[in-house]
Amino acid sequence: MTAVPHVPLDRLPALLAAMPKAELHIHIEGSLEPELIFRLAQRNGVAIPYASVEELRRAYAFTNLQSFLDIYYAGASVLLQAQDFYDMAWAYLQKAKADNVLRAEIFFDPQTHTARGVAMETVIDGLYRACQDAKRIGVDAELILCFLRHLSEEGAFDTLEQALPFRDKFIGVGLDSSEVGHPPEKFARVFAKCRQQGLHLVAHAGEEGPPAYIWSALDVLKVERIDHGVQSTKDPALMKRLAQERIPLTVCPLSNLKLCVFPRLEQHNLRELLDAGLAATVNSDDPAYFGGYLNDNFLQTFAATGLDAQHAYRLARNSFEGSFAPPSRKRDYMAQLDAAFAKA
Ligand code: ADE
Ligand code: ZN
């Protein structure tokens, strides 16, 4: 599309909701809604330290990443059977469909489950089956296995070994959990092995951690995308590199708000990233915990920061370009995006 049409402000929310998009940063365990946590706890006979859905939801008042992770790992403890993983993923995929997500590249944290005695096969089986079924509702869904960075690199190697029998069921690996104090280089060897396996590589960097972690994710781990990356605006040389190399950043505005990375959504730096020519995208991270799925992220961020239809088009386009879909699929997504804007 050569020129994005002017869209009056009152029609922007409808366009944001309707435009085709890809979601590149969603932790499936972070889509587990309190209602489903309670249902699975009952189904599996797992005790949870909250009396009701409301009480659990009231605990979702976070001050930083770690305060969230503690509750997020506790919530995942209700997942035991392949069907539990299927139900969780299917619930997310239906939300994605409603938000006009054509493609979802979904993170999962196997170590959270294998540490509790759940087999890798159980986790992948349930998630993969949901991804297969999503094709029937028009969502292309793929899995990305994340290593927990607060654990050792040896633990990551063990996890990779357990996952390799299912190599055809995930397209890449990522790095998540507590960032500060766990720099990317801690996982240099295991990422090198993943690269040899032909897996796509991504890593969380510059969510709370310094720009130096973004540099080492690129130079040491050789990742293709940076998850979050919002701290890059502190480093002009890094900004220049990210723009020149068109490295996708999977930005998660509501997550950044809820984890106090920015005090107010109005102060989010998404516009600064886009204006500097970076390939930023909008994503939901852990929607059940942060108050919104993908369209909520678009709608609230645009309302708070005054972004316009040009930005919307660029963000959706960046999401397809930055995805790991084959080129022909990307062209198809892009054609659908252009069609949506042509009739806006
Ligand atoms: N795991 C789930 N959500 C995360 C986030 N925002 N940062 C790091 N690890 C995560
Ligand atoms: Zn994340």
Coordinates of C-alpha atoms and ligand atoms in Angstrom, one line a residue:
M1 CA 0.0 0.0 0.0
T2 CA 1.6 3.3 -1.0
A3 CA -0.6 5.7 0.9
V4 CA -2.5 4.9 4.1
P5 CA -5.9 6.7 3.9
H6 CA -6.7 9.4 6.4
V7 CA -9.0 7.9 9.1
P8 CA -11.1 10.2 11.3
L9 CA -10.3 9.8 15.0
D10 CA -13.8 8.4 15.7
R11 CA -13.3 5.6 13.2
L12 CA -9.8 4.6 14.5
P13 CA -10.9 2.2 17.3
A14 CA -13.0 0.2 14.8
L15 CA -10.1 0.0 12.4
L16 CA -7.6 -1.1 15.1
A17 CA -10.0 -3.9 16.1
A18 CA -10.8 -5.0 12.6
M19 CA -7.3 -4.9 11.0
P20 CA -5.6 -8.2 10.5
K21 CA -2.5 -8.6 12.7
A22 CA 0.0 -11.1 14.1
E23 CA 0.7 -11.6 17.8
L24 CA 4.4 -12.4 18.4
H25 CA 4.7 -12.1 22.2
I26 CA 2.1 -14.1 24.2
H27 CA 3.0 -16.5 27.0
I28 CA 0.3 -19.1 26.9
E29 CA 0.5 -19.6 30.7
G30 CA -0.2 -15.8 30.9
S31 CA -3.5 -16.3 29.2
L32 CA -4.8 -18.5 32.0
E33 CA -7.8 -16.6 33.3
P34 CA -8.7 -16.9 37.0
E35 CA -11.9 -18.7 36.1
L36 CA -10.0 -21.4 34.3
I37 CA -7.4 -21.6 37.1
F38 CA -10.2 -22.4 39.5
R39 CA -11.9 -24.9 37.1
L40 CA -8.6 -26.8 36.5
A41 CA -7.7 -26.7 40.2
Q42 CA -11.0 -28.4 41.0
R43 CA -10.7 -30.8 38.0
N44 CA -7.2 -31.9 39.1
G45 CA -7.6 -31.7 42.9
V46 CA -4.9 -29.0 43.2
A47 CA -5.1 -26.6 46.2
I48 CA -4.7 -22.9 45.5
P49 CA -4.1 -20.3 48.2
Y50 CA -7.1 -18.1 47.2
A51 CA -10.7 -18.5 48.2
S52 CA -12.3 -17.2 45.1
V53 CA -11.8 -15.9 41.6
E54 CA -12.3 -12.3 42.9
E55 CA -9.7 -12.8 45.6
L56 CA -7.2 -14.2 43.1
R57 CA -7.9 -11.2 40.8
R58 CA -7.3 -8.8 43.6
A59 CA -3.8 -10.2 44.0
Y60 CA -3.0 -9.0 40.5
A61 CA -1.4 -5.7 41.8
F62 CA 2.2 -5.8 40.6
T63 CA 5.1 -3.6 41.4
N64 CA 7.7 -5.1 39.0
L65 CA 8.4 -8.1 36.9
Q66 CA 9.3 -10.4 39.8
S67 CA 6.1 -9.6 41.8
F68 CA 4.1 -10.8 38.7
L69 CA 6.2 -13.9 38.0
D70 CA 5.6 -15.2 41.6
I71 CA 1.9 -15.3 41.0
Y72 CA 2.2 -16.4 37.4
Y73 CA 4.1 -19.5 38.3
A74 CA 1.7 -20.3 41.1
G75 CA -1.3 -20.0 38.6
A76 CA 0.4 -22.5 36.2
S77 CA 0.5 -25.2 39.0
V78 CA -3.1 -26.3 38.1
L79 CA -1.9 -27.5 34.7
L80 CA -1.4 -31.3 34.8
Q81 CA -3.0 -33.1 31.8
A82 CA -2.6 -32.6 28.1
Q83 CA -6.3 -31.6 28.0
D84 CA -5.5 -28.7 30.5
F85 CA -2.9 -27.3 28.2
Y86 CA -5.3 -27.7 25.2
D87 CA -8.1 -25.9 27.1
M88 CA -5.8 -23.0 28.0
A89 CA -4.5 -22.6 24.5
W90 CA -7.9 -23.0 22.8
A91 CA -9.3 -20.3 25.1
Y92 CA -6.5 -17.9 24.0
L93 CA -6.8 -18.8 20.3
Q94 CA -10.5 -18.0 20.3
K95 CA -9.7 -14.6 21.8
A96 CA -7.0 -14.2 19.1
K97 CA -9.6 -15.0 16.4
A98 CA -12.0 -12.4 17.9
D99 CA -9.2 -9.8 17.7
N100 CA -8.5 -10.6 14.0
V101 CA -5.2 -12.2 14.7
L102 CA -4.2 -14.2 11.6
R103 CA -1.0 -15.5 13.1
A104 CA 0.1 -16.2 16.7
E105 CA 3.6 -17.3 17.7
I106 CA 3.0 -18.6 21.2
F107 CA 5.6 -18.9 24.0
F108 CA 5.4 -21.7 26.5
D109 CA 7.5 -22.3 29.6
P110 CA 8.1 -26.1 29.8
Q111 CA 10.3 -25.9 32.9
T112 CA 7.4 -24.6 35.0
H113 CA 5.7 -27.9 34.3
T114 CA 8.5 -30.4 34.0
A115 CA 9.7 -29.2 37.5
R116 CA 6.3 -30.4 38.8
G117 CA 6.6 -33.8 37.2
V118 CA 4.5 -33.1 34.1
A119 CA 6.1 -34.7 31.1
M120 CA 7.3 -32.6 28.2
E121 CA 5.2 -34.7 25.9
T122 CA 2.0 -33.8 27.9
V123 CA 2.7 -30.1 27.6
I124 CA 3.6 -30.1 23.9
D125 CA 0.8 -32.5 23.0
G126 CA -2.0 -30.4 24.4
L127 CA -0.6 -27.1 23.1
Y128 CA 0.2 -28.4 19.7
R129 CA -3.3 -30.0 19.2
A130 CA -4.9 -26.6 20.0
C131 CA -2.6 -24.9 17.4
Q132 CA -3.6 -27.5 14.8
D133 CA -7.3 -27.0 15.5
A134 CA -6.9 -23.2 15.3
K135 CA -6.3 -23.5 11.5
R136 CA -10.0 -24.4 11.2
I137 CA -10.9 -21.0 12.6
G138 CA -8.4 -19.1 10.4
V139 CA -5.6 -18.6 12.9
D140 CA -2.1 -19.9 12.1
A141 CA -0.5 -20.7 15.4
E142 CA 3.0 -21.9 16.1
L143 CA 4.9 -22.6 19.4
I144 CA 8.1 -21.1 20.7
L145 CA 9.7 -22.9 23.7
C146 CA 11.1 -20.5 26.3
F147 CA 14.0 -21.2 28.7
L148 CA 13.6 -19.8 32.2
R149 CA 16.6 -17.5 32.6
H150 CA 16.6 -17.6 36.5
L151 CA 17.5 -21.3 36.2
S152 CA 20.9 -22.6 34.9
E153 CA 22.1 -23.1 31.4
E154 CA 22.4 -26.8 32.3
G155 CA 18.7 -26.8 33.0
A156 CA 18.1 -25.2 29.6
F157 CA 20.2 -28.0 27.9
D158 CA 18.2 -30.7 29.7
T159 CA 14.9 -29.0 28.6
L160 CA 16.1 -28.8 25.0
E161 CA 17.0 -32.5 25.1
Q162 CA 13.6 -33.4 26.4
A163 CA 12.0 -31.3 23.7
L164 CA 14.0 -32.4 20.7
P165 CA 11.9 -35.6 20.1
F166 CA 9.1 -33.1 19.4
R167 CA 11.3 -30.8 17.2
D168 CA 8.6 -30.7 14.5
K169 CA 6.0 -29.2 16.9
F170 CA 7.8 -25.9 17.8
I171 CA 9.5 -23.4 15.5
G172 CA 11.9 -21.6 17.9
V173 CA 13.2 -20.9 21.3
G174 CA 13.1 -17.9 23.5
L175 CA 14.4 -16.7 26.9
D176 CA 12.1 -15.3 29.6
S177 CA 11.5 -14.9 33.4
S178 CA 13.6 -12.7 35.8
E179 CA 15.7 -10.5 33.6
V180 CA 18.0 -8.4 35.8
G181 CA 21.0 -10.4 36.9
H182 CA 20.5 -13.1 34.2
P183 CA 22.1 -11.6 31.1
P184 CA 21.7 -13.3 27.7
E185 CA 25.3 -14.5 27.6
K186 CA 24.5 -17.0 30.4
F187 CA 22.7 -19.0 27.7
A188 CA 25.2 -18.6 24.8
R189 CA 26.0 -22.3 24.4
V190 CA 22.4 -23.6 24.5
F191 CA 21.3 -20.9 22.0
A192 CA 24.2 -21.9 19.7
K193 CA 22.9 -25.5 19.8
C194 CA 19.4 -24.4 19.1
R195 CA 20.7 -22.4 16.1
Q196 CA 22.4 -25.6 14.8
Q197 CA 19.0 -27.3 15.0
G198 CA 17.6 -24.7 12.7
L199 CA 15.3 -23.2 15.4
H200 CA 14.3 -19.6 15.3
L201 CA 15.8 -17.5 18.1
V202 CA 14.2 -14.8 20.2
A203 CA 14.9 -13.4 23.7
H204 CA 13.4 -11.0 26.2
A205 CA 15.8 -8.1 26.6
G206 CA 15.4 -4.6 27.7
E207 CA 12.1 -5.1 29.5
E208 CA 13.6 -4.0 32.9
G209 CA 17.2 -4.9 32.0
P210 CA 19.7 -2.5 30.5
P211 CA 20.4 -1.9 26.8
A212 CA 23.6 -4.0 27.2
Y213 CA 21.3 -7.1 27.4
I214 CA 19.8 -6.2 24.0
W215 CA 23.3 -5.9 22.5
S216 CA 24.2 -9.3 23.9
A217 CA 21.0 -10.9 22.8
L218 CA 21.8 -9.8 19.3
D219 CA 25.6 -10.4 19.3
V220 CA 26.0 -13.4 21.6
L221 CA 22.7 -15.3 21.2
K222 CA 22.1 -14.1 17.6
V223 CA 18.4 -13.7 18.1
E224 CA 16.1 -12.6 15.2
R225 CA 13.7 -10.6 17.4
I226 CA 13.9 -8.8 20.7
D227 CA 11.0 -9.3 23.1
H228 CA 10.1 -6.0 24.8
G229 CA 13.3 -3.9 24.0
V230 CA 11.7 -0.7 25.4
Q231 CA 14.9 0.2 27.3
S232 CA 16.6 0.7 23.9
T233 CA 15.6 4.3 23.8
K234 CA 18.3 4.9 26.5
D235 CA 21.1 4.0 24.0
P236 CA 21.2 6.1 20.7
A237 CA 23.8 3.7 19.1
L238 CA 21.5 0.7 19.8
M239 CA 18.5 2.6 18.4
K240 CA 20.4 3.2 15.2
R241 CA 21.4 -0.4 14.8
L242 CA 17.8 -1.7 15.6
A243 CA 16.5 0.6 12.9
Q244 CA 19.1 -0.1 10.3
E245 CA 18.8 -3.9 10.7
R246 CA 15.0 -3.7 11.1
I247 CA 15.2 -6.0 14.2
P248 CA 11.6 -6.6 15.3
L249 CA 10.7 -5.5 18.8
T250 CA 7.7 -7.2 20.4
V251 CA 6.5 -4.4 22.6
C252 CA 3.7 -5.1 25.2
P253 CA 2.3 -1.8 26.4
L254 CA -0.3 -3.0 29.0
S255 CA 2.4 -5.3 30.4
N256 CA 4.8 -2.4 30.7
L257 CA 2.1 -0.4 32.5
K258 CA 1.1 -3.2 34.9
L259 CA 4.7 -4.0 35.8
C260 CA 5.5 -0.3 36.3
V261 CA 8.1 -0.1 33.5
F262 CA 6.2 3.1 32.6
P263 CA 4.2 4.9 35.3
R264 CA 1.4 5.8 32.8
L265 CA 0.4 4.6 29.4
E266 CA 0.7 8.2 28.1
Q267 CA 4.4 8.0 28.8
H268 CA 5.0 4.8 26.9
N269 CA 7.8 5.1 24.3
L270 CA 6.1 3.2 21.4
R271 CA 5.8 6.4 19.3
E272 CA 9.5 7.2 19.9
L273 CA 10.4 3.7 18.7
L274 CA 8.3 4.0 15.6
D275 CA 9.4 7.5 14.8
A276 CA 13.0 6.3 15.0
G277 CA 12.2 3.7 12.3
L278 CA 12.3 0.6 14.5
A279 CA 10.2 -2.4 13.6
A280 CA 8.1 -2.3 16.7
T281 CA 5.0 -4.4 17.1
V282 CA 2.2 -4.5 19.7
N283 CA 1.5 -7.6 21.8
S284 CA -0.3 -8.8 24.9
D285 CA 2.5 -10.7 26.8
D286 CA 0.3 -12.2 29.6
P287 CA -3.2 -10.9 28.8
A288 CA -5.1 -12.7 31.7
Y289 CA -2.8 -10.8 34.2
F290 CA -2.4 -7.4 32.5
G291 CA -5.9 -6.4 31.8
G292 CA -6.3 -7.1 28.1
Y293 CA -5.8 -9.1 25.0
L294 CA -4.3 -7.8 21.8
N295 CA -7.0 -5.4 20.7
D296 CA -7.2 -4.0 24.2
N297 CA -3.5 -3.2 23.9
F298 CA -4.0 -1.4 20.6
L299 CA -7.1 0.5 21.7
Q300 CA -5.8 1.7 25.1
T301 CA -2.3 2.6 23.8
F302 CA -3.6 4.5 20.8
A303 CA -6.1 6.4 23.0
A304 CA -3.4 7.2 25.6
T305 CA -0.6 8.2 23.2
G306 CA -2.5 9.7 20.2
L307 CA -1.1 7.4 17.6
D308 CA -3.0 7.4 14.2
A309 CA -3.9 5.2 11.3
Q310 CA -0.4 5.4 9.8
H311 CA 1.0 4.0 13.0
A312 CA -1.7 1.3 13.0
Y313 CA -0.8 0.2 9.5
R314 CA 2.9 0.2 10.3
L315 CA 2.5 -1.8 13.5
A316 CA 0.3 -4.5 11.7
R317 CA 2.7 -4.6 8.8
N318 CA 5.7 -5.0 11.2
S319 CA 3.9 -7.8 12.9
F320 CA 3.6 -9.8 9.7
E321 CA 7.1 -8.9 8.4
G322 CA 8.6 -9.8 11.8
S323 CA 6.8 -13.1 12.0
F324 CA 8.4 -16.5 11.2
A325 CA 5.8 -17.3 8.5
P326 CA 7.0 -18.4 5.1
P327 CA 7.3 -15.5 2.5
S328 CA 4.2 -16.6 0.6
R329 CA 2.1 -16.6 3.8
K330 CA 3.5 -13.1 4.7
R331 CA 2.4 -11.8 1.3
D332 CA -1.1 -13.3 1.9
Y333 CA -1.3 -11.6 5.3
M334 CA -0.1 -8.3 3.9
A335 CA -2.8 -8.4 1.1
Q336 CA -5.5 -8.9 3.7
L337 CA -4.0 -5.9 5.7
D338 CA -4.0 -3.7 2.6
A339 CA -7.6 -4.7 1.8
A340 CA -8.7 -3.8 5.3
F341 CA -7.1 -0.3 5.0
A342 CA -8.4 0.2 1.4
K343 CA -12.0 0.0 2.7
A344 CA -11.3 2.0 5.9
Ligands
ADE1 N1 7.2 -14.6 31.5 C1 5.9 -14.3 31.3 N2 5.8 -13.0 31.1 C2 7.0 -12.5 31.2 C3 7.6 -11.2 31.0 N3 6.8 -10.1 30.8 N4 8.9 -11.0 31.2 C4 9.7 -12.1 31.4 N5 9.2 -13.3 31.6 C5 7.9 -13.5 31.4
ZN2 ZN 7.0 -11.8 27.8

